[in-house]
Tab-separated table of C-alpha atoms in Angstrom:
chain	number	residue	atom	x	y	z
A	1	MET	CA	0.224	0.087	0.072
A	2	THR	CA	1.378	3.364	-1.413
A	3	ALA	CA	2.220	5.981	2.066
A	4	ALA	CA	0.235	8.867	1.736
A	5	PRO	CA	1.993	12.465	1.314
A	6	PRO	CA	2.820	14.410	4.442
A	7	LEU	CA	-0.527	17.052	5.225
A	8	THR	CA	0.305	20.393	4.262
A	9	ARG	CA	-1.216	23.805	4.361
A	10	ARG	CA	-2.704	23.755	1.081
A	11	LYS	CA	-4.078	19.644	0.951
A	12	VAL	CA	-6.046	20.979	4.516
A	13	LEU	CA	-7.593	24.071	2.825
A	14	ALA	CA	-8.312	21.612	-0.213
A	15	LEU	CA	-10.189	19.326	2.043
A	16	ALA	CA	-11.858	22.005	4.179
A	17	LEU	CA	-13.372	24.439	1.121
A	18	PRO	CA	-15.542	21.895	-0.133
A	19	ILE	CA	-17.006	20.974	3.559
A	20	MET	CA	-17.250	24.561	3.890
A	21	ALA	CA	-19.180	25.469	0.816
A	22	ALA	CA	-21.399	22.020	1.767
A	23	ASN	CA	-21.974	23.453	5.222
A	24	ILE	CA	-22.962	26.390	4.841
A	25	ALA	CA	-25.325	26.119	2.473
A	26	THR	CA	-26.821	24.167	5.560
A	27	PRO	CA	-28.040	26.871	7.546
A	28	LEU	CA	-28.667	28.868	4.243
A	29	VAL	CA	-31.736	26.646	4.057
A	30	GLY	CA	-32.403	27.487	7.376
A	31	LEU	CA	-31.922	31.460	6.600
A	32	VAL	CA	-34.337	31.103	3.157
A	33	ASP	CA	-36.630	29.430	5.260
A	34	ILE	CA	-36.835	32.923	7.983
A	35	ALA	CA	-36.611	34.988	5.419
A	36	VAL	CA	-39.254	34.296	3.801
A	37	ILE	CA	-41.401	34.213	7.108
A	38	GLY	CA	-39.706	37.199	8.326
A	39	ARG	CA	-40.910	39.121	4.535
A	40	THR	CA	-44.123	37.517	4.405
A	41	GLY	CA	-45.062	36.563	8.236
A	42	THR	CA	-45.473	38.451	11.739
A	43	THR	CA	-43.269	38.360	14.490
A	44	ALA	CA	-44.691	35.084	16.149
A	45	GLU	CA	-44.581	33.485	12.809
A	46	ILE	CA	-40.508	33.721	12.790
A	47	ALA	CA	-40.614	32.825	16.357
A	48	ALA	CA	-42.604	29.830	15.388
A	49	VAL	CA	-40.434	28.505	12.773
A	50	ALA	CA	-36.896	29.180	15.030
A	51	LEU	CA	-39.278	27.428	17.587
A	52	GLY	CA	-39.771	24.438	15.242
A	53	ALA	CA	-36.432	24.312	13.843
A	54	LEU	CA	-34.579	24.498	17.437
A	55	ILE	CA	-37.422	21.642	18.132
A	56	PHE	CA	-35.744	19.245	15.391
A	57	ASN	CA	-32.480	20.414	15.440
A	58	PHE	CA	-32.512	18.484	19.212
A	59	LEU	CA	-34.413	15.599	18.170
A	60	PHE	CA	-32.284	14.774	14.715
A	61	TRP	CA	-29.081	16.123	16.058
A	62	ALA	CA	-29.314	13.942	19.198
A	63	PHE	CA	-28.287	11.164	16.997
A	64	GLY	CA	-25.570	13.055	15.060
A	65	PHE	CA	-23.834	10.319	16.409
A	66	LEU	CA	-24.744	9.311	12.468
A	67	ARG	CA	-22.630	11.339	11.492
A	68	MET	CA	-19.506	11.585	13.710
A	69	GLY	CA	-19.200	8.067	14.895
A	70	MET	CA	-19.251	7.393	10.851
A	71	THR	CA	-16.809	9.858	10.261
A	72	GLY	CA	-14.178	8.483	13.243
A	73	LEU	CA	-14.816	4.475	12.223
A	74	THR	CA	-14.801	5.076	8.519
A	75	ALA	CA	-10.930	7.370	9.016
A	76	GLN	CA	-9.644	4.882	10.982
A	77	ALA	CA	-10.450	1.745	8.647
A	78	ASP	CA	-9.399	4.038	5.358
A	79	GLY	CA	-5.775	4.523	7.845
A	80	ARG	CA	-5.513	0.736	8.082
A	81	GLY	CA	-6.300	-0.201	5.268
A	82	ASP	CA	-9.980	-2.299	5.761
A	83	GLU	CA	-11.477	-1.913	2.665
A	84	ALA	CA	-13.798	-4.364	3.698
A	85	GLU	CA	-14.503	-2.835	7.051
A	86	VAL	CA	-14.631	0.772	5.191
A	87	ARG	CA	-18.152	-0.450	2.784
A	88	ALA	CA	-19.871	-2.309	6.377
A	89	SER	CA	-19.124	0.973	7.942
A	90	LEU	CA	-21.836	2.493	5.333
A	91	TRP	CA	-24.226	-0.245	5.766
A	92	ARG	CA	-23.806	-0.578	9.338
A	93	GLY	CA	-24.750	2.947	9.638
A	94	ILE	CA	-28.019	3.975	6.941
A	95	ILE	CA	-29.470	0.834	8.845
A	96	THR	CA	-29.503	2.216	11.746
A	97	GLY	CA	-30.242	5.787	10.543
A	98	LEU	CA	-33.511	4.386	9.000
A	99	ALA	CA	-34.392	2.136	12.206
A	100	ILE	CA	-33.800	4.796	14.719
A	101	GLY	CA	-35.962	7.552	11.997
A	102	CYS	CA	-38.932	5.012	11.808
A	103	VAL	CA	-38.972	4.535	15.700
A	104	LEU	CA	-39.346	8.425	15.756
A	105	LEU	CA	-42.449	8.767	13.274
A	106	ALA	CA	-43.729	5.460	15.383
A	107	ALA	CA	-43.396	7.681	18.454
A	108	GLN	CA	-44.243	11.064	17.226
A	109	TRP	CA	-46.979	12.116	19.170
A	110	PRO	CA	-45.627	11.724	22.362
A	111	LEU	CA	-42.344	13.710	21.252
A	112	ARG	CA	-44.807	16.493	19.897
A	113	GLU	CA	-46.071	17.144	23.210
A	114	LEU	CA	-43.532	16.532	25.202
A	115	ALA	CA	-41.798	18.686	22.742
A	116	PHE	CA	-44.270	21.672	23.630
A	117	THR	CA	-44.439	21.258	27.139
A	118	LEU	CA	-40.642	22.175	27.551
A	119	PHE	CA	-40.935	25.295	25.872
A	120	SER	CA	-42.449	28.399	27.185
A	121	ALA	CA	-43.834	29.689	23.547
A	122	GLU	CA	-47.263	32.178	23.577
A	123	SER	CA	-50.205	30.187	22.229
A	124	GLY	CA	-50.048	31.727	18.418
A	125	VAL	CA	-46.287	30.869	18.417
A	126	GLU	CA	-47.073	27.209	19.894
A	127	ALA	CA	-49.797	26.977	17.313
A	128	ALA	CA	-47.633	27.710	14.238
A	129	GLY	CA	-44.709	25.713	16.077
A	130	ARG	CA	-47.226	22.392	16.022
A	131	ALA	CA	-48.422	22.785	12.399
A	132	TYR	CA	-44.374	22.786	11.319
A	133	PHE	CA	-44.254	19.665	13.549
A	134	ASP	CA	-46.838	17.905	12.079
A	135	ALA	CA	-45.127	18.162	8.654
A	136	ARG	CA	-41.253	18.249	9.273
A	137	ILE	CA	-41.138	14.769	11.283
A	138	TRP	CA	-42.191	12.431	8.475
A	139	SER	CA	-38.214	13.288	7.289
A	140	ALA	CA	-36.896	11.341	9.928
A	141	PRO	CA	-35.735	7.975	8.124
A	142	ALA	CA	-34.242	9.986	5.238
A	143	ALA	CA	-32.232	12.829	8.002
A	144	LEU	CA	-30.487	10.312	10.088
A	145	ALA	CA	-29.616	8.171	6.450
A	146	GLY	CA	-28.419	11.359	5.250
A	147	PHE	CA	-25.926	11.274	8.517
A	148	ALA	CA	-24.830	8.262	8.443
A	149	LEU	CA	-23.838	8.702	4.313
A	150	TYR	CA	-22.232	12.383	4.903
A	151	GLY	CA	-20.596	10.716	8.345
A	152	TRP	CA	-19.177	8.238	5.366
A	153	LEU	CA	-17.910	10.743	2.512
A	154	ILE	CA	-16.431	13.047	5.402
A	155	GLY	CA	-14.241	10.084	7.161
A	156	LEU	CA	-12.736	9.064	3.428
A	157	GLY	CA	-11.832	12.487	2.622
A	158	ARG	CA	-14.520	12.420	-0.417
A	159	THR	CA	-15.335	16.099	0.837
A	160	GLY	CA	-16.495	17.459	-2.756
A	161	MET	CA	-18.979	14.567	-3.217
A	162	ALA	CA	-20.272	15.380	0.500
A	163	LEU	CA	-20.829	19.404	-1.262
A	164	ALA	CA	-22.345	17.565	-4.376
A	165	LEU	CA	-24.827	16.331	-2.115
A	166	GLN	CA	-25.446	18.998	0.863
A	167	ALA	CA	-25.853	21.006	-2.791
A	168	ALA	CA	-28.617	19.149	-3.684
A	169	LEU	CA	-30.376	19.088	-1.026
A	170	ASN	CA	-30.373	22.713	-0.191
A	171	LEU	CA	-30.972	23.674	-4.309
A	172	ILE	CA	-34.344	21.595	-3.581
A	173	ASN	CA	-35.076	23.180	-0.184
A	174	ALA	CA	-34.546	26.555	-0.881
A	175	GLY	CA	-36.898	26.545	-4.172
A	176	LEU	CA	-39.785	24.144	-2.327
A	177	SER	CA	-39.143	27.024	0.724
A	178	ILE	CA	-40.441	30.015	-1.311
A	179	LEU	CA	-42.433	28.096	-3.688
A	180	PHE	CA	-44.612	26.633	-0.852
A	181	VAL	CA	-44.875	30.185	0.961
A	182	ALA	CA	-44.522	32.365	-1.014
A	183	GLY	CA	-45.998	31.047	-4.068
A	184	PHE	CA	-49.080	28.619	-2.459
A	185	GLY	CA	-49.144	30.710	1.186
A	186	TRP	CA	-48.580	27.649	3.346
A	187	GLY	CA	-47.022	29.681	6.108
A	188	VAL	CA	-45.060	28.168	8.404
A	189	ALA	CA	-46.408	24.142	7.624
A	190	GLY	CA	-45.093	24.876	3.977
A	191	VAL	CA	-41.563	25.240	5.333
A	192	ALA	CA	-41.424	22.257	7.189
A	193	TRP	CA	-42.474	20.082	4.141
A	194	ALA	CA	-40.253	22.051	2.142
A	195	SER	CA	-37.913	20.724	4.473
A	196	THR	CA	-39.292	17.081	4.889
A	197	LEU	CA	-39.463	16.822	0.637
A	198	ALA	CA	-36.142	17.789	-0.190
A	199	LEU	CA	-34.564	15.228	2.563
A	200	TRP	CA	-36.062	12.609	1.126
A	201	LEU	CA	-35.388	13.579	-2.278
A	202	HIS	CA	-31.859	14.609	-2.554
A	203	LEU	CA	-31.024	10.227	-1.257
A	204	LEU	CA	-31.170	9.761	-4.672
A	205	PRO	CA	-27.920	11.511	-5.531
A	206	GLY	CA	-26.797	9.728	-2.541
A	207	ILE	CA	-27.409	6.905	-4.055
A	208	ALA	CA	-25.495	7.413	-7.257
A	209	ILE	CA	-22.577	8.668	-5.440
A	210	VAL	CA	-21.913	5.849	-3.309
A	211	ALA	CA	-22.240	3.567	-5.887
A	212	TRP	CA	-19.478	6.091	-8.268
A	213	ILE	CA	-17.188	5.632	-5.329
A	214	LEU	CA	-17.646	1.985	-4.627
A	215	ARG	CA	-16.758	1.572	-7.959
A	216	SER	CA	-13.879	3.520	-7.771
A	217	ARG	CA	-11.929	1.604	-4.655
A	218	ILE	CA	-10.620	-1.634	-4.779
A	219	ALA	CA	-13.038	-4.415	-4.289
A	220	ALA	CA	-13.894	-6.199	-1.283
A	221	SER	CA	-16.561	-8.740	-0.125
A	222	VAL	CA	-19.163	-7.528	2.348
A	223	PRO	CA	-20.866	-9.936	3.164
A	224	LEU	CA	-24.338	-9.210	5.641
A	225	ALA	CA	-22.395	-11.149	8.416
A	226	LEU	CA	-19.436	-8.463	8.441
A	227	ILE	CA	-22.087	-5.914	8.166
A	228	LEU	CA	-24.147	-7.230	11.526
A	229	ALA	CA	-21.039	-8.762	13.480
A	230	PRO	CA	-21.200	-8.243	16.919
A	231	ALA	CA	-18.057	-6.565	17.867
A	232	ALA	CA	-18.605	-3.594	14.959
A	233	ILE	CA	-21.972	-3.546	16.010
A	234	ARG	CA	-20.895	-2.998	20.048
A	235	ARG	CA	-18.211	-0.606	19.240
A	236	LEU	CA	-20.766	1.510	17.290
A	237	LEU	CA	-23.161	1.667	19.502
A	238	GLY	CA	-20.069	2.174	22.484
A	239	VAL	CA	-19.106	5.323	20.377
A	240	ASN	CA	-22.268	6.270	19.346
A	241	ARG	CA	-24.327	6.115	22.691
A	242	ASP	CA	-21.135	8.630	23.947
A	243	ILE	CA	-21.685	10.815	21.433
A	244	PHE	CA	-25.503	10.543	21.947
A	245	LEU	CA	-25.314	11.957	25.479
A	246	ARG	CA	-22.396	14.692	24.577
A	247	THR	CA	-25.022	15.434	21.852
A	248	LEU	CA	-28.096	15.741	24.400
A	249	ALA	CA	-25.950	18.057	26.603
A	250	LEU	CA	-24.843	20.489	23.369
A	251	LEU	CA	-28.313	20.507	22.253
A	252	ALA	CA	-29.789	21.421	26.077
A	253	GLY	CA	-27.415	24.041	26.256
A	254	PHE	CA	-28.456	25.735	22.946
A	255	ALA	CA	-32.572	24.602	24.165
A	256	TRP	CA	-31.663	26.521	27.628
A	257	PHE	CA	-30.723	29.531	25.606
A	258	ASN	CA	-33.774	29.735	23.435
A	259	GLU	CA	-35.911	29.184	26.374
A	260	ALA	CA	-34.166	31.975	27.905
A	261	SER	CA	-34.634	34.275	25.240
A	262	LEU	CA	-38.284	33.153	25.115
A	263	ARG	CA	-38.525	34.344	29.205
A	264	GLU	CA	-36.424	37.334	28.210
A	265	GLY	CA	-39.908	38.000	25.514
A	266	THR	CA	-41.320	36.994	22.560
A	267	GLU	CA	-38.605	40.190	20.510
A	268	VAL	CA	-35.786	38.549	22.377
A	269	MET	CA	-36.554	35.617	20.596
A	270	ALA	CA	-37.018	36.545	17.244
A	271	GLY	CA	-33.958	38.865	17.239
A	272	ASN	CA	-31.729	36.149	19.110
A	273	ALA	CA	-33.262	33.539	16.193
A	274	VAL	CA	-31.670	35.859	13.706
A	275	LEU	CA	-28.539	35.883	15.264
A	276	LEU	CA	-28.824	32.308	15.715
A	277	GLN	CA	-28.957	32.138	11.887
A	278	PHE	CA	-25.430	33.736	11.705
A	279	ILE	CA	-23.933	31.406	14.337
A	280	SER	CA	-25.205	28.587	12.204
A	281	ILE	CA	-23.523	29.409	9.395
A	282	ILE	CA	-20.288	30.714	11.114
A	283	ALA	CA	-19.847	27.250	12.769
A	284	TYR	CA	-21.198	25.217	9.844
A	285	PHE	CA	-17.880	27.792	8.104
A	286	LEU	CA	-15.430	26.596	10.535
A	287	ASP	CA	-16.286	23.182	11.379
A	288	ALA	CA	-14.999	22.864	8.011
A	289	PHE	CA	-11.702	22.520	9.607
A	290	ALA	CA	-12.942	20.233	12.649
A	291	HIS	CA	-14.574	17.745	9.878
A	292	VAL	CA	-11.192	17.701	7.757
A	293	THR	CA	-9.522	17.328	11.600
A	294	GLU	CA	-11.874	14.624	12.032
A	295	THR	CA	-10.463	13.138	8.608
A	296	VAL	CA	-6.965	13.582	9.105
A	297	THR	CA	-6.334	12.853	12.970
A	298	GLY	CA	-8.546	9.754	12.169
A	299	LYS	CA	-6.554	8.400	9.487
A	300	ALA	CA	-3.724	9.457	11.649
A	301	ALA	CA	-5.024	7.589	14.707
A	302	GLY	CA	-5.303	3.898	13.060
A	303	LYS	CA	-1.705	4.229	11.936
A	304	GLY	CA	-0.814	4.775	15.704
A	305	ASP	CA	1.135	8.009	14.163
A	306	TRP	CA	1.111	10.429	17.316
A	307	LYS	CA	3.671	13.135	15.001
A	308	GLY	CA	1.258	12.854	12.575
A	309	LEU	CA	-1.830	13.761	14.452
A	310	LYS	CA	-0.124	16.761	16.021
A	311	ARG	CA	0.359	17.919	12.749
A	312	ALA	CA	-3.301	17.421	11.443
A	313	LEU	CA	-4.681	19.194	14.327
A	314	ARG	CA	-1.831	22.162	13.904
A	315	LEU	CA	-2.588	22.894	10.151
A	316	THR	CA	-6.322	22.752	10.648
A	317	THR	CA	-6.175	24.895	13.823
A	318	GLU	CA	-3.961	27.740	12.291
A	319	GLN	CA	-6.604	28.220	9.397
A	320	ALA	CA	-9.446	28.050	11.914
A	321	ALA	CA	-8.437	30.045	13.922
A	322	GLY	CA	-7.685	33.165	10.629
A	323	PHE	CA	-11.209	32.477	9.348
A	324	ALA	CA	-12.467	33.373	12.683
A	325	VAL	CA	-11.003	36.320	12.477
A	326	LEU	CA	-12.377	37.034	9.603
A	327	ALA	CA	-15.920	35.889	10.034
A	328	SER	CA	-16.163	37.694	13.229
A	329	LEU	CA	-14.985	40.881	11.835
A	330	MET	CA	-17.760	40.464	8.720
A	331	LEU	CA	-20.567	40.368	11.874
A	332	LEU	CA	-19.423	43.101	13.253
A	333	LEU	CA	-19.031	45.663	9.891
A	334	ALA	CA	-22.226	43.742	7.939
A	335	GLY	CA	-24.559	43.047	10.621
A	336	GLU	CA	-27.118	45.644	10.317
A	337	THR	CA	-27.691	45.603	6.511
A	338	LEU	CA	-27.921	41.786	7.260
A	339	ILE	CA	-30.416	41.714	9.620
A	340	GLY	CA	-32.304	44.144	6.951
A	341	LEU	CA	-31.582	41.901	4.512
A	342	ILE	CA	-33.460	38.839	6.521
A	343	THR	CA	-36.448	40.848	8.807
A	344	THR	CA	-38.720	44.160	7.830
A	345	ASP	CA	-39.991	43.380	11.514
A	346	PRO	CA	-38.955	46.194	13.724
A	347	ALA	CA	-39.079	44.584	17.158
A	348	THR	CA	-37.021	42.032	15.997
A	349	ARG	CA	-34.900	44.055	13.935
A	350	ALA	CA	-34.380	45.985	17.321
A	351	ALA	CA	-33.602	43.001	19.388
A	352	ALA	CA	-31.013	41.814	17.095
A	353	MET	CA	-29.357	45.089	16.900
A	354	ALA	CA	-28.940	45.234	20.493
A	355	TYR	CA	-27.228	41.679	21.023
A	356	LEU	CA	-24.801	41.682	17.414
A	357	PRO	CA	-21.371	42.687	19.597
A	358	PHE	CA	-22.173	39.158	21.555
A	359	CYS	CA	-22.804	37.407	18.269
A	360	ALA	CA	-19.477	38.396	16.549
A	361	LEU	CA	-17.371	37.325	19.573
A	362	VAL	CA	-18.886	33.234	18.969
A	363	PRO	CA	-16.300	32.849	16.385
A	364	LEU	CA	-13.058	33.850	18.572
A	365	MET	CA	-14.346	32.491	21.584
A	366	GLY	CA	-15.888	29.022	19.922
A	367	PHE	CA	-12.901	27.823	16.601
A	368	ALA	CA	-10.861	26.084	19.946
A	369	SER	CA	-13.884	24.066	20.893
A	370	TRP	CA	-15.005	22.969	17.150
A	371	GLN	CA	-11.144	22.021	16.823
A	372	LEU	CA	-11.112	19.602	19.930
A	373	ASP	CA	-14.294	17.897	18.934
A	374	GLY	CA	-13.226	16.779	15.877
A	375	LEU	CA	-10.087	15.557	17.023
A	376	MET	CA	-12.012	14.100	19.923
A	377	ILE	CA	-14.456	12.666	17.237
A	378	GLY	CA	-11.274	11.932	14.971
A	379	THR	CA	-10.203	9.480	17.545
A	380	THR	CA	-13.349	8.208	18.825
A	381	ARG	CA	-12.850	9.559	22.069
A	382	GLY	CA	-17.101	9.199	23.129
A	383	PRO	CA	-16.688	8.964	27.330
A	384	LEU	CA	-14.185	12.068	27.138
A	385	MET	CA	-16.660	14.142	24.784
A	386	ARG	CA	-19.758	13.056	27.113
A	387	ASN	CA	-18.082	14.119	29.888
A	388	ALA	CA	-16.876	17.145	29.245
A	389	MET	CA	-19.707	18.552	27.311
A	390	ILE	CA	-21.785	17.316	30.671
A	391	ALA	CA	-19.729	19.616	32.810
A	392	ALA	CA	-19.449	22.509	30.569
A	393	LEU	CA	-23.343	22.457	30.737
A	394	LEU	CA	-23.229	22.716	34.362
A	395	ILE	CA	-20.482	25.406	33.704
A	396	TYR	CA	-23.323	27.192	31.263
A	397	LEU	CA	-26.243	26.808	33.350
A	398	ALA	CA	-24.482	28.167	36.405
A	399	LEU	CA	-23.312	31.387	34.704
A	400	ASP	CA	-26.824	32.162	33.372
A	401	PHE	CA	-28.448	31.641	36.750
A	402	ALA	CA	-25.703	34.032	37.990
A	403	LEU	CA	-25.911	36.531	34.939
A	404	ARG	CA	-29.226	36.443	33.354
A	405	PRO	CA	-31.283	37.637	36.700
A	406	ALA	CA	-28.814	40.380	37.319
A	407	PHE	CA	-28.557	41.739	33.338
A	408	GLY	CA	-31.087	40.216	31.195
A	409	GLY	CA	-30.662	39.768	28.027
A	410	THR	CA	-26.861	41.216	28.285
A	411	GLY	CA	-26.436	38.697	30.906
A	412	LEU	CA	-28.040	35.667	29.085
A	413	TRP	CA	-25.272	36.246	26.037
A	414	LEU	CA	-22.725	36.544	28.662
A	415	ALA	CA	-23.231	33.074	30.132
A	416	PHE	CA	-23.803	31.544	26.436
A	417	LEU	CA	-20.431	33.304	25.648
A	418	GLY	CA	-18.701	30.992	28.529
A	419	TYR	CA	-20.627	27.712	27.230
A	420	TYR	CA	-18.191	27.991	24.443
A	421	LEU	CA	-15.038	28.561	25.928
A	422	ALA	CA	-15.748	25.816	29.122
A	423	ARG	CA	-16.385	23.275	26.259
A	424	ALA	CA	-12.976	24.118	24.667
A	425	GLY	CA	-11.142	23.989	28.520
A	426	THR	CA	-13.237	20.794	28.992
A	427	LEU	CA	-12.152	18.957	26.198
A	428	SER	CA	-8.018	20.452	26.443
A	429	LEU	CA	-7.976	18.188	29.720
A	430	GLY	CA	-8.178	14.287	27.914
A	431	LEU	CA	-5.107	15.571	25.546
A	432	SER	CA	-2.748	13.746	27.758
A	433	GLY	CA	-4.395	10.617	27.825
A	434	LEU	CA	-5.238	10.859	24.529
A	435	LYS	CA	-1.340	10.777	23.370
A	436	ARG	CA	-0.690	8.418	25.832
A	437	ASP	CA	-2.710	6.147	24.205
A	438	ILE	CA	-1.828	6.778	20.394
A	439	ILE	CA	1.719	5.993	21.456
A	440	ALA	CA	-0.021	2.502	22.774
A	441	GLN	CA	-1.535	2.083	20.089
A	442	ALA	CA	1.940	2.224	17.634
A	443	SER	CA	3.671	-0.239	19.450
A	444	THR	CA	0.446	-3.358	19.126
A	445	PRO	CA	-0.793	-4.602	15.847
A	446	THR	CA	-4.265	-2.751	15.420
A	447	ALA	CA	-7.044	-5.100	15.048
A	448	SER	CA	-9.889	-4.937	12.509
A	449	ALA	CA	-13.663	-4.731	13.734
A	450	ARG	CA	-13.776	-8.934	12.484
A	451	ASP	CA	-11.011	-9.901	14.531
A	452	VAL	CA	-12.635	-7.693	17.628
């Protein structure tokens, strides 16, 4: 097997740019949804779309391990040259995603009632939010199977293919959203149905991409016994269990931020919904470097190459930091214009402008946490990620309880910024243990899933 060339800054950027474009396209759909409602609807409808999107971000990304776990496991299998396991991991992930999605469909009534019990929405916001939920829940199997597919593509370093698939999804989604809302007048429900149909339709080009990639790789037999191998499933579930709990803690933090925004008033909720769209775009933008980190550190971990892992982390983090500075400057300089493009509602504009400076600090304070997430996903450090995120959530809640009663909306944002710092700080505590394990792995034979 020919040794891969050493990682360079140009290679990092070449891997990151397609992911960046694909990632940015994801929240742009949410931005289109907010913009369509913001220019045709009321403050309550803007808040309802934000609330509905929050619920499904929480619900679906609770199973985000299907993307993150797939990336780490696939990258490690590819790094050690186990082609059969590379293929088997894809089918395991897709089967798991479809199965979980069907369970969510079957449980939609209690999930909906629980979701709207947890948030303190006004009656108009809740009614529109329920219409959003009833349409969007039907996308669950497609969304979760898509997570596994994206994770597999990123784990193989096929970032251009991930971009093509994401572009297809978002073009379909944005077009349907405009058609259903501005054209047919379906309102909040139209936004949700657009997302649902787009998620199902985009799996068709996904199938074509997988077939093309598999034809281009070395042929390998993948019997059903390998896909369903108990050791492989235990590892998948073990990694995914910890990332699942980590993701729940992460989403709980964002849910708390939105709940706290609601408690400050519908105008604050609507204004913060606009700012969270900016944060989503920037997070996905910078997450491109975290995704590259997952791939390159996962391959290094599969080989037991600590020196290569350190170099990969340094090169990706240097570029992430530079892009974080640019993103913060862009928000400070262009934020008012962007807010005006999204909504014409005066109350929403005023609330968003009041907290824009805090929003602009998020990239600077958040990029380290995203990079460390990428490292821990690539090296499948599930227990560390779980414990670090739970600790960071507790720190965030303590900050919110201390600051928001005294400073209102300003305290809400100060605590939220502290959340990002806490995430990076708690993850960094695991670096020494990671070094010890990677060096130890280099001195022992690496078993594939079939041999464990």
